Every structure is written in structure tokens, then in C-alpha cells.
Amino acid sequence: VLHVDHETDAAGFQVIIGDVLVRKEVAKFKKIRYQSHENVGYGDISLPEEEMHTRSAILVFSDGSLASGAFQKVKAELREEVLGRLGTLVKNVAPIFLLCESSDIGIAERLRDTHTQVPSIYVYDMYPGGTGLSEGLIENIDKIFPACYDLVAGCSCEAGCPSCIGPDLEERKSEENRKKAVLDFLLAL
């Protein structure tokens, strides 16, 4: 976080609007055959990281907020995954209200953010300097989270699929239902 413009409370979160520095680094490459798009291998790559100064809305699960209370009810072993699934939902649902593509916004979920010291979700513009999508998110946040709930509740899958919260990964399969945990969190907002 480079600069905080203002803070407000919305949809059960403390929301911070400001400038952020986003860093990305490519670690691997994939070799694909022309015409057939056949995967012929992959490997490590060493490229410098890319930096971008942009605008962000930070959804903070601050102590005493509805979001924090709802998040504390989630089992400790599921919190990281529920936070990631919430980020996926926001990335998929917010563009409907912001009138943009999902590739126009970026999401970063932090279980313990270095700036806020509590769980936070960064929703940032994918363009240098920002285009106002972060501010638009704040204007529409009271519509976005109910729409996220409707999307997950309306899906006929049992434990998550690419259409709602994302698939249940094989290496992370457990007895806990991640979809139910996400629904419970969204309902508590």
C-alpha cells in the first residue's frame, strides 16, 4: 500500500481505497507445439518482476466488523481456502456490476496482511494508474456480495465447481464442505 485516500465501512467490511504497488513474477514457462497446441514440456525461467502502480479497494476483515465475526466462525483449517474462494467469487461477479471484463480487475487475498494485520482481500485495477474500477466496487459492494451468495446458493453442485467457488482440488479433499463454509460466511454478512 503506497497511499490511503479514504476508509469507509460497507457490506460488513472496513474498506480502504488507495494506491498500491502490484508485483508479478513469472517462474515457469510451457512449451506448446504449433498447430496442435500439444504440451511438449515446461521449465523454469528467470525474468525480472514486473511492477505496476495502480488503484485498489482493500476489503479488510477488521476486528469488530461483520466480516471478521463471520470469518471467525469458519473452521481454522478452512479459512485460507474460504478467503481464496471469496476472491474468486468477487473476481467473477464484480465485473457484472462494474461493466468490465474479469481480466480488468486483479485479486490478492491475504490471510494476515502486512499492512492491516488482519485478513484482507485486495481488488485492484489491472491498468497502471487505475481506471476507477476500485471506486466503482465500493459504490456497488452492497449489490456484489448478495449476488455472490445467489450465485453459490443457486449452483446445483455439492462441494464446489468452476461455475461457483471453483472445483474441489484432489490434493485438498477432506470431509469439510468448502461450499457450505463460503455460503455460511456470505449469509452472515
Tab-separated table of C-alpha atoms in Angstrom:
chain	number	residue	atom	x	y	z
A	1	VAL	CA	0.000	0.000	0.000
A	2	LEU	CA	1.529	3.259	-1.140
A	3	HIS	CA	-1.134	5.766	-0.127
A	4	VAL	CA	-4.544	5.576	1.573
A	5	ASP	CA	-7.118	8.001	0.168
A	6	HIS	CA	-10.030	7.176	2.444
A	7	GLU	CA	-11.576	4.482	4.616
A	8	THR	CA	-15.223	3.561	4.994
A	9	ASP	CA	-17.438	0.719	6.183
A	10	ALA	CA	-19.503	-1.152	3.616
A	11	ALA	CA	-21.131	-4.597	3.351
A	12	GLY	CA	-19.682	-5.666	6.707
A	13	PHE	CA	-16.080	-4.815	5.775
A	14	GLN	CA	-13.777	-1.933	6.548
A	15	VAL	CA	-12.916	-0.716	3.031
A	16	ILE	CA	-9.723	1.170	2.228
A	17	ILE	CA	-9.284	2.960	-1.103
A	18	GLY	CA	-5.790	3.897	-2.168
A	19	ASP	CA	-2.749	3.390	-4.328
A	20	VAL	CA	-0.885	0.081	-4.308
A	21	LEU	CA	2.203	-1.352	-5.940
A	22	VAL	CA	1.486	-4.711	-7.577
A	23	ARG	CA	4.439	-7.015	-8.269
A	24	LYS	CA	4.264	-10.083	-10.521
A	25	GLU	CA	6.979	-12.569	-11.366
A	26	VAL	CA	6.894	-15.359	-13.931
A	27	ALA	CA	8.519	-18.518	-12.608
A	28	LYS	CA	7.841	-21.174	-15.271
A	29	PHE	CA	7.211	-21.444	-18.986
A	30	LYS	CA	5.324	-24.007	-21.041
A	31	LYS	CA	6.357	-25.280	-24.484
A	32	ILE	CA	3.446	-25.817	-26.867
A	33	ARG	CA	3.659	-27.260	-30.393
A	34	TYR	CA	2.340	-25.036	-33.185
A	35	GLN	CA	-0.890	-26.127	-34.898
A	36	SER	CA	-1.760	-28.952	-32.471
A	37	HIS	CA	-1.203	-26.975	-29.232
A	38	GLU	CA	0.269	-30.144	-27.767
A	39	ASN	CA	2.127	-29.669	-24.486
A	40	VAL	CA	5.738	-30.709	-25.139
A	41	GLY	CA	7.266	-29.630	-21.828
A	42	TYR	CA	7.887	-26.884	-19.338
A	43	GLY	CA	10.744	-25.397	-17.422
A	44	ASP	CA	11.962	-22.720	-15.046
A	45	ILE	CA	12.563	-19.204	-16.304
A	46	SER	CA	14.352	-16.254	-14.767
A	47	LEU	CA	12.728	-12.916	-15.619
A	48	PRO	CA	12.682	-9.708	-13.582
A	49	GLU	CA	9.483	-8.999	-11.705
A	50	GLU	CA	7.003	-6.541	-13.185
A	51	GLU	CA	5.795	-3.641	-11.058
A	52	MET	CA	2.613	-1.634	-11.537
A	53	HIS	CA	1.349	1.359	-9.557
A	54	THR	CA	-2.453	1.194	-9.559
A	55	ARG	CA	-5.631	1.785	-7.516
A	56	SER	CA	-7.101	-0.725	-5.108
A	57	ALA	CA	-10.067	-1.316	-2.844
A	58	ILE	CA	-8.988	-3.337	0.182
A	59	LEU	CA	-11.741	-5.333	1.904
A	60	VAL	CA	-10.475	-5.602	5.475
A	61	PHE	CA	-11.832	-8.144	7.966
A	62	SER	CA	-11.182	-5.666	10.823
A	63	ASP	CA	-11.874	-6.597	14.432
A	64	GLY	CA	-15.478	-5.976	15.379
A	65	SER	CA	-16.771	-5.949	11.788
A	66	LEU	CA	-19.445	-8.307	10.454
A	67	ALA	CA	-16.883	-9.819	8.094
A	68	SER	CA	-14.487	-10.561	10.945
A	69	GLY	CA	-17.219	-12.167	13.035
A	70	ALA	CA	-18.354	-14.314	10.116
A	71	PHE	CA	-14.761	-15.272	9.280
A	72	GLN	CA	-14.043	-16.319	12.884
A	73	LYS	CA	-16.929	-18.810	12.632
A	74	VAL	CA	-15.168	-20.571	9.730
A	75	LYS	CA	-13.065	-23.533	10.901
A	76	ALA	CA	-9.393	-22.580	11.191
A	77	GLU	CA	-8.226	-25.179	8.650
A	78	LEU	CA	-10.654	-23.810	6.030
A	79	ARG	CA	-10.034	-20.072	6.476
A	80	GLU	CA	-7.271	-19.754	3.883
A	81	GLU	CA	-9.283	-21.614	1.281
A	82	VAL	CA	-12.529	-19.767	2.044
A	83	LEU	CA	-10.681	-16.463	1.651
A	84	GLY	CA	-9.341	-17.609	-1.729
A	85	ARG	CA	-12.783	-18.765	-2.848
A	86	LEU	CA	-14.259	-15.383	-1.835
A	87	GLY	CA	-11.635	-13.710	-4.012
A	88	THR	CA	-12.644	-15.946	-6.915
A	89	LEU	CA	-16.295	-15.038	-6.401
A	90	VAL	CA	-15.579	-11.306	-6.313
A	91	LYS	CA	-13.444	-11.579	-9.473
A	92	ASN	CA	-16.275	-13.423	-11.265
A	93	VAL	CA	-19.259	-11.387	-10.010
A	94	ALA	CA	-17.923	-7.805	-9.679
A	95	PRO	CA	-17.423	-7.279	-13.457
A	96	ILE	CA	-21.199	-7.575	-13.943
A	97	PHE	CA	-21.725	-4.517	-11.740
A	98	LEU	CA	-18.589	-2.658	-12.861
A	99	LEU	CA	-19.339	-3.203	-16.569
A	100	CYS	CA	-15.880	-4.559	-17.295
A	101	GLU	CA	-14.113	-7.831	-18.081
A	102	SER	CA	-12.903	-10.072	-15.271
A	103	SER	CA	-9.379	-9.567	-16.646
A	104	ASP	CA	-9.693	-5.824	-15.882
A	105	ILE	CA	-9.506	-6.441	-12.130
A	106	GLY	CA	-6.958	-8.317	-10.080
A	107	ILE	CA	-7.467	-10.050	-6.752
A	108	ALA	CA	-4.996	-10.748	-3.967
A	109	GLU	CA	-6.129	-12.500	-0.797
A	110	ARG	CA	-4.056	-12.246	2.384
A	111	LEU	CA	-4.797	-14.336	5.472
A	112	ARG	CA	-2.657	-11.950	7.555
A	113	ASP	CA	-1.932	-8.815	5.567
A	114	THR	CA	1.271	-6.919	6.344
A	115	HIS	CA	-0.492	-3.535	6.100
A	116	THR	CA	-3.701	-4.257	8.045
A	117	GLN	CA	-2.514	-7.188	10.229
A	118	VAL	CA	-5.856	-8.971	9.626
A	119	PRO	CA	-7.319	-10.968	6.711
A	120	SER	CA	-7.844	-8.765	3.654
A	121	ILE	CA	-8.866	-9.018	0.013
A	122	TYR	CA	-7.258	-6.584	-2.422
A	123	VAL	CA	-9.330	-5.784	-5.523
A	124	TYR	CA	-7.152	-3.721	-7.852
A	125	ASP	CA	-7.284	-2.274	-11.352
A	126	MET	CA	-5.117	-4.166	-13.840
A	127	TYR	CA	-4.029	-0.930	-15.524
A	128	PRO	CA	-1.260	1.454	-14.421
A	129	GLY	CA	-2.730	4.371	-12.504
A	130	GLY	CA	-6.127	2.668	-12.286
A	131	THR	CA	-9.302	3.286	-14.267
A	132	GLY	CA	-11.792	3.851	-11.438
A	133	LEU	CA	-12.913	0.245	-11.054
A	134	SER	CA	-11.862	0.196	-7.385
A	135	GLU	CA	-14.057	3.191	-6.652
A	136	GLY	CA	-16.882	1.546	-8.632
A	137	LEU	CA	-16.510	-1.555	-6.499
A	138	ILE	CA	-17.223	0.483	-3.376
A	139	GLU	CA	-20.312	2.039	-4.957
A	140	ASN	CA	-21.641	-1.438	-5.839
A	141	ILE	CA	-20.348	-3.535	-2.938
A	142	ASP	CA	-23.801	-3.776	-1.343
A	143	LYS	CA	-25.006	-5.491	-4.539
A	144	ILE	CA	-21.912	-7.615	-5.207
A	145	PHE	CA	-21.897	-9.794	-2.085
A	146	PRO	CA	-25.626	-10.677	-2.245
A	147	ALA	CA	-25.037	-11.606	-5.908
A	148	CYS	CA	-22.104	-13.788	-4.826
A	149	TYR	CA	-24.397	-15.558	-2.358
A	150	ASP	CA	-27.086	-16.025	-5.024
A	151	LEU	CA	-24.523	-17.483	-7.440
A	152	VAL	CA	-23.234	-20.057	-4.934
A	153	ALA	CA	-26.643	-20.908	-3.471
A	154	GLY	CA	-28.150	-21.337	-6.944
A	155	CYS	CA	-25.471	-23.765	-8.126
A	156	SER	CA	-26.547	-27.419	-8.067
A	157	CYS	CA	-23.099	-28.824	-7.237
A	158	GLU	CA	-22.416	-30.316	-3.815
A	159	ALA	CA	-18.919	-29.129	-2.904
A	160	GLY	CA	-17.890	-26.513	-5.449
A	161	CYS	CA	-17.411	-26.372	-9.198
A	162	PRO	CA	-15.836	-23.962	-11.739
A	163	SER	CA	-19.207	-22.176	-12.045
A	164	CYS	CA	-19.418	-21.130	-8.401
A	165	ILE	CA	-16.487	-21.252	-5.928
A	166	GLY	CA	-14.125	-23.325	-8.026
A	167	PRO	CA	-13.521	-27.065	-8.065
A	168	ASP	CA	-12.613	-29.111	-5.000
A	169	LEU	CA	-8.972	-29.965	-5.660
A	170	GLU	CA	-7.963	-33.620	-5.284
A	171	GLU	CA	-4.952	-32.905	-3.058
A	172	ARG	CA	-7.103	-30.855	-0.687
A	173	LYS	CA	-10.120	-33.134	-0.455
A	174	SER	CA	-11.368	-33.502	3.088
A	175	GLU	CA	-14.572	-34.125	4.953
A	176	GLU	CA	-15.216	-30.377	5.210
A	177	ASN	CA	-17.551	-28.836	2.636
A	178	ARG	CA	-15.915	-25.657	1.340
A	179	LYS	CA	-19.046	-24.552	-0.488
A	180	LYS	CA	-21.047	-24.675	2.736
A	181	ALA	CA	-18.332	-22.702	4.547
A	182	VAL	CA	-18.425	-19.994	1.848
A	183	LEU	CA	-22.245	-19.891	1.924
A	184	ASP	CA	-22.246	-19.589	5.718
A	185	PHE	CA	-19.776	-16.697	5.528
A	186	LEU	CA	-21.778	-14.858	2.847
A	187	LEU	CA	-25.033	-15.415	4.721
A	188	ALA	CA	-23.529	-13.889	7.891
A	189	LEU	CA	-22.740	-10.668	6.007
